[in-house]
Every structure is written in structure tokens, then in C-alpha cells.
GROMACS .gro file of C-alpha atoms in nm:
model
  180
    1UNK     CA    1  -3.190   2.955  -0.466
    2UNK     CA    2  -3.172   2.576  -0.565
    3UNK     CA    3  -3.485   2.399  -0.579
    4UNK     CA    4  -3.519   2.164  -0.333
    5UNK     CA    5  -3.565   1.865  -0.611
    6UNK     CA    6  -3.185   1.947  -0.737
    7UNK     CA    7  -3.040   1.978  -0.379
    8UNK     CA    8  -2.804   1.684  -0.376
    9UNK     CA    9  -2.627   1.860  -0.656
   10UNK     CA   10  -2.504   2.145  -0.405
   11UNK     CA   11  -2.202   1.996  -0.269
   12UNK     CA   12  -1.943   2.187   0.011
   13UNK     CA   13  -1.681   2.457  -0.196
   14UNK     CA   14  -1.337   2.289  -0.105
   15UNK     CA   15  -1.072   2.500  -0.258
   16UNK     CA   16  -0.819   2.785  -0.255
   17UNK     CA   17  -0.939   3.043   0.002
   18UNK     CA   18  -0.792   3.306  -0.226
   19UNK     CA   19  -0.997   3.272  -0.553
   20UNK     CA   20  -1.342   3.267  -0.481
   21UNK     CA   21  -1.563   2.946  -0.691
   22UNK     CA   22  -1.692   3.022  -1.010
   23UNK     CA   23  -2.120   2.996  -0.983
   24UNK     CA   24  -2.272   2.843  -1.256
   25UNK     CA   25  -2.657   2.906  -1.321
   26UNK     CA   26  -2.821   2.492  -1.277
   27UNK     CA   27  -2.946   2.409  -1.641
   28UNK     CA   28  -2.769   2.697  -1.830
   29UNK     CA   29  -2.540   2.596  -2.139
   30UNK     CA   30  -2.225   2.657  -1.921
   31UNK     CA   31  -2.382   2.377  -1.666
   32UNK     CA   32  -2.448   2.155  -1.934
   33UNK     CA   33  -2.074   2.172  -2.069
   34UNK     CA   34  -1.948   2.132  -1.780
   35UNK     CA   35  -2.168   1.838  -1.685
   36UNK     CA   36  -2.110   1.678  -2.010
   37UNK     CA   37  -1.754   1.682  -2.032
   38UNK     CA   38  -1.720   1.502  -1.669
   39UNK     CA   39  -1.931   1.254  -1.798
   40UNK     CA   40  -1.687   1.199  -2.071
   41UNK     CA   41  -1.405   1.210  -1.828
   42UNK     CA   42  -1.569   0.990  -1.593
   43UNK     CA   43  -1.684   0.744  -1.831
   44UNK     CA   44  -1.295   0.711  -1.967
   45UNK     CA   45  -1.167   0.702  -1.646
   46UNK     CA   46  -1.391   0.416  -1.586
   47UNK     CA   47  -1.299   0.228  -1.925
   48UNK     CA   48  -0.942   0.234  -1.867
   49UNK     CA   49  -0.972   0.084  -1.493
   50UNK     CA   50  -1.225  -0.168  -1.654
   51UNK     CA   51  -0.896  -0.256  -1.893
   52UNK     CA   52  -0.641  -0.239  -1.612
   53UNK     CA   53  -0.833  -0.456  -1.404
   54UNK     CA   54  -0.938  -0.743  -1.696
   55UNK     CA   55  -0.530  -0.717  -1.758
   56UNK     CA   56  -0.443  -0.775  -1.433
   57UNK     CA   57  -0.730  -1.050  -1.422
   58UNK     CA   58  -0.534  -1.239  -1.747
   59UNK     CA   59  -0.190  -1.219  -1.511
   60UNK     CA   60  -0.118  -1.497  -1.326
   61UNK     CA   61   0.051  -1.385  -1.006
   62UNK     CA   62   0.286  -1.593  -0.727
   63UNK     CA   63   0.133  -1.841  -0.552
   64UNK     CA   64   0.288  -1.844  -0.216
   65UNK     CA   65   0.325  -2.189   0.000
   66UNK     CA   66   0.080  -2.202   0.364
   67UNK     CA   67   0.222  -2.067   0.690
   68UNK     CA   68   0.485  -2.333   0.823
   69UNK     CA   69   0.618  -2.398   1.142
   70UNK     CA   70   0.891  -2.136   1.124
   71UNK     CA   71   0.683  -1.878   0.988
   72UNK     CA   72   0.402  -1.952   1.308
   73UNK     CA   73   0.801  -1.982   1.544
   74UNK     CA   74   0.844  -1.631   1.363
   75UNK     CA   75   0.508  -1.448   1.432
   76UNK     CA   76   0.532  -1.599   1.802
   77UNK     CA   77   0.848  -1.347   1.826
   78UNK     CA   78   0.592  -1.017   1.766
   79UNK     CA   79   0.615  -0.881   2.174
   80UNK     CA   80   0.297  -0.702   2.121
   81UNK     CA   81  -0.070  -0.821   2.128
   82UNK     CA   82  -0.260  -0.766   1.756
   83UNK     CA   83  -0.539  -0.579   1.731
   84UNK     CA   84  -0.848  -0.653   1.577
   85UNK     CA   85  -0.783  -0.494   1.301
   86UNK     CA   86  -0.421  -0.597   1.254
   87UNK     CA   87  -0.517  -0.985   1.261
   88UNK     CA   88  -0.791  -0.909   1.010
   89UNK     CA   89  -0.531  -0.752   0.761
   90UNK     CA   90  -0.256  -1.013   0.810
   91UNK     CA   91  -0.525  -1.293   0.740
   92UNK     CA   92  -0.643  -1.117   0.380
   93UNK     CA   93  -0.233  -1.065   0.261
   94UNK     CA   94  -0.191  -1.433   0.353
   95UNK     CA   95  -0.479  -1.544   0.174
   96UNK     CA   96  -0.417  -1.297  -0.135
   97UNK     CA   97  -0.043  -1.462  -0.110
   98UNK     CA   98  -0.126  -1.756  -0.119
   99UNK     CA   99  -0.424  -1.733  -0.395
  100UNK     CA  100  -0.185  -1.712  -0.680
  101UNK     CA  101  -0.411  -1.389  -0.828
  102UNK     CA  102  -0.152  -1.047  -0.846
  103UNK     CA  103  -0.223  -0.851  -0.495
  104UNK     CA  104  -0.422  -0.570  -0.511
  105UNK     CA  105  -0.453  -0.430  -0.121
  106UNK     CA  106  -0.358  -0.128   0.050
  107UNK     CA  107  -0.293  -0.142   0.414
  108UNK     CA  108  -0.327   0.205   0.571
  109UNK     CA  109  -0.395   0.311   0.936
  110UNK     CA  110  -0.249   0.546   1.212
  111UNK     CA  111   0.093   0.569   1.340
  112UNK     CA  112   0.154   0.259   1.593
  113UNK     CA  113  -0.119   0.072   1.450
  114UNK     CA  114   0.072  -0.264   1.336
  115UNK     CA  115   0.094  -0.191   0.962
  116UNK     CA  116   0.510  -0.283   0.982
  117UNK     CA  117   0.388  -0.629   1.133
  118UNK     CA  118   0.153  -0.711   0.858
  119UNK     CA  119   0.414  -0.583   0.628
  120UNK     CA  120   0.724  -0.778   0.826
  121UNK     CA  121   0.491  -1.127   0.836
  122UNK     CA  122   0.431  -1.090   0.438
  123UNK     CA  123   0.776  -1.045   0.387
  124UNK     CA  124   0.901  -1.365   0.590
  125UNK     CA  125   0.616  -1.552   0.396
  126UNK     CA  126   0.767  -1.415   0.078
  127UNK     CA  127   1.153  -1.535   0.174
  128UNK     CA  128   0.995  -1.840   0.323
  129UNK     CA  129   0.865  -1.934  -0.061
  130UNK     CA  130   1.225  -1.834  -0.180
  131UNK     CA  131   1.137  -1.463  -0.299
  132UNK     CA  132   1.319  -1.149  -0.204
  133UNK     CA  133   1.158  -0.885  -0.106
  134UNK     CA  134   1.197  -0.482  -0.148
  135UNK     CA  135   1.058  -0.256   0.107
  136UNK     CA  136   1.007   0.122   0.030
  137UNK     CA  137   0.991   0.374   0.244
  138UNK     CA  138   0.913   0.738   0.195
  139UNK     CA  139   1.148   0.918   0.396
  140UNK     CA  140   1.517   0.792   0.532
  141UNK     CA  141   1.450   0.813   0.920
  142UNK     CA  142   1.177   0.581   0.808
  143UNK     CA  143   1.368   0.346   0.618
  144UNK     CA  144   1.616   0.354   0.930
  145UNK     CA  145   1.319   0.265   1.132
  146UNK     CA  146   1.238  -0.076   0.943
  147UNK     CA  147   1.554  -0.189   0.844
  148UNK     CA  148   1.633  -0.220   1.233
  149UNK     CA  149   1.284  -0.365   1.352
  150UNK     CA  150   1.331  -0.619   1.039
  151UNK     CA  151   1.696  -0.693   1.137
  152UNK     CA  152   1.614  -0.747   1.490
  153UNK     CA  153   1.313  -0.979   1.411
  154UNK     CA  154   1.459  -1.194   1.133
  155UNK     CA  155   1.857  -1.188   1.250
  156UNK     CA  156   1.705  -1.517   1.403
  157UNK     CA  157   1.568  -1.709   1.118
  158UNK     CA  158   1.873  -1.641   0.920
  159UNK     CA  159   1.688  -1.401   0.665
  160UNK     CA  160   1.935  -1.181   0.504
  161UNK     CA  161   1.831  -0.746   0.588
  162UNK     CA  162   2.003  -0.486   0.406
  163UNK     CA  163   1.924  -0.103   0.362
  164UNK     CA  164   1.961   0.137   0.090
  165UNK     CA  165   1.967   0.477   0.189
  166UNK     CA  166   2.178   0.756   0.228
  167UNK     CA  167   2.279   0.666   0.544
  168UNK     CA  168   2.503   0.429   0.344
  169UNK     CA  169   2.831   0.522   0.169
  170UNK     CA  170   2.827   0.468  -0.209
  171UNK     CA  171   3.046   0.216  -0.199
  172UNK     CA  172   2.834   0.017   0.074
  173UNK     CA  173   2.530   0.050  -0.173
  174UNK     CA  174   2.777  -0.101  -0.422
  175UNK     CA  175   2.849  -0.414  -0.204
  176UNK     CA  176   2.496  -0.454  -0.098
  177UNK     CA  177   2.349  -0.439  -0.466
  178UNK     CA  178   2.645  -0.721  -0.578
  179UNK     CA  179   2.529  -0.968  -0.262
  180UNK     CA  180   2.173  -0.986  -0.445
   0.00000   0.00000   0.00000
């Protein structure tokens, strides 16, 4: 019963399967105040990312030095060949590292895709400009995970891997938090 003009504001039901969507007549009072306050809601969603973004613009972030022969001697240790995609991403960190603007990337992809690599190579480029660098992971098997592929990788270029997790005593924690 929607005119064909007004179609694109039909849109797929995506909710709870056990409350059924509340219809609302196109152009009736109800629409209207529903319409107009996600306009408002929109429109100060928009103003405070406008504000967060002009902020982060005014920041002045860490300008990290260019690849150098150990980090190329350290990449040459990945036993895997990168995909497409994977070369493309380490490429933009490196050149977001090394622009001296705050980051602002998100590298997401499927399981066995090479996000730990792009995540491992930034983090040698980080200790290779004298930086530490924190890794967190969402789950401890996880955290497990990296802190051995990390170890195993950078055990060789003398970069210094601990974990913090509770696969670690207390006390280990303790010693591991002093070291820093």
C-alpha cells in the first residue's frame, strides 16, 4: 500500500522475531515525529563526529622513521606469501605511521587472513622508532596465540615480548609490569 514514489522508504523489518514492528501510517503525525526526531539525532550525531574529527585534526600524532634494513631482514622472516589484500593494508599503516597525523584505520578480515602480520610489522616499526607497544586481545586463548607468534618472530631481533593474561600468576604480572 506504499506508493510507488515513496518506495525507497520501505526498508527490510530486522528485529526481535517475538514482538512484531510497530506500522506507522507514511505522512501521519506519528511519522512525522518519528522522522523528525532522527533528524535531530542524526544531525547531532553528525556534529559531534565533525568535532571529534577537527580535534583529532589539531593533534599532532608520532611520526614514525622509514622501513630500515632490519625491519625489511624482519618482514623477510614472514614464511607465508601476502595476499593482495594484506600488502595493500601493511602499505597504508606504514604510510599512516610514518605521516605523523594520529591513525585512524581499522584492519578487519576473516580468520587466517594476515591481519596478525600487518599488526606484528606495525609493531616492529613502532619498537624500531623506540616506542613500546600494547597489543589487546579479546579473549585469553587469543592473547596466547600472539604472544607466541610475536615471541617466535622477534626473539631474533632482540625485541623484548611479554603477556598479560591469566595464564600468568599474579606475581608474574607483577614482575612483568616493573621490567617496563
Amino acid at each position: 500500500f506504499v506508493p510507488i514514489d515513496q518506495a525507497d522508504k520501505v526498508n527490510k523489518y530486522i528485529g526481535s522475531e517475538e514482538t512484531m514492528p510497530k506500522l506507522t501510517r507514511l505522512g501521519s503525525a506519528e511519522w512525522n515525529t518519528i522522522t523528525s526526531k532522527v533528524k535531530k539525532e542524526t544531525q547531532k550525531l553528525a556534529k559531534e563526529l565533525l568535532l571529534l574529527y577537527a580535534e583529532r585534526k589539531a593533534v599532532k600524532g608520532i611520526k614514525f622513521k622509514k622501513d630500515n634494513d632490519l625491519q625489511e631482514k624482519f618482514e623477510a622472516t614472514f614464511p607465508y606469501e601476502e595476499t593482495p589484500g594484506q600488502i595493500k593494508a601493511i602499505i597504508d599503516v606504514k604510510e599512516d605511521m610514518e605521516s605523523g597525523e594520529p591513525m585512524d584505520r581499522l584492519i578487519c578480515g576473516d580468520v587466517g587472513f594476515g591481519k596478525t602480520e600487518v599488526a606484528m610489522r606495525a609493531a616492529f616499526k613502532a619498537v624500531q622508532s623506540g616506542r613500546q607497544v600494547v597489543l589487546i586481545s579479546p579473549i585469553t586463548i587469543l592473547a596466547d596465540q600472539h604472544y607466541k607468534s610475536f615471541k617466535k618472530r622477534m626473539d631474533d631481533f632482540n625485541v623484548r615480548v611479554e603477556m598479560l593474561s591469566r595464564f600468568r600468576t599474579q606475581k608474574q604480572q607483577k614482575e612483568i609490569l616493573e621490567k617496563l
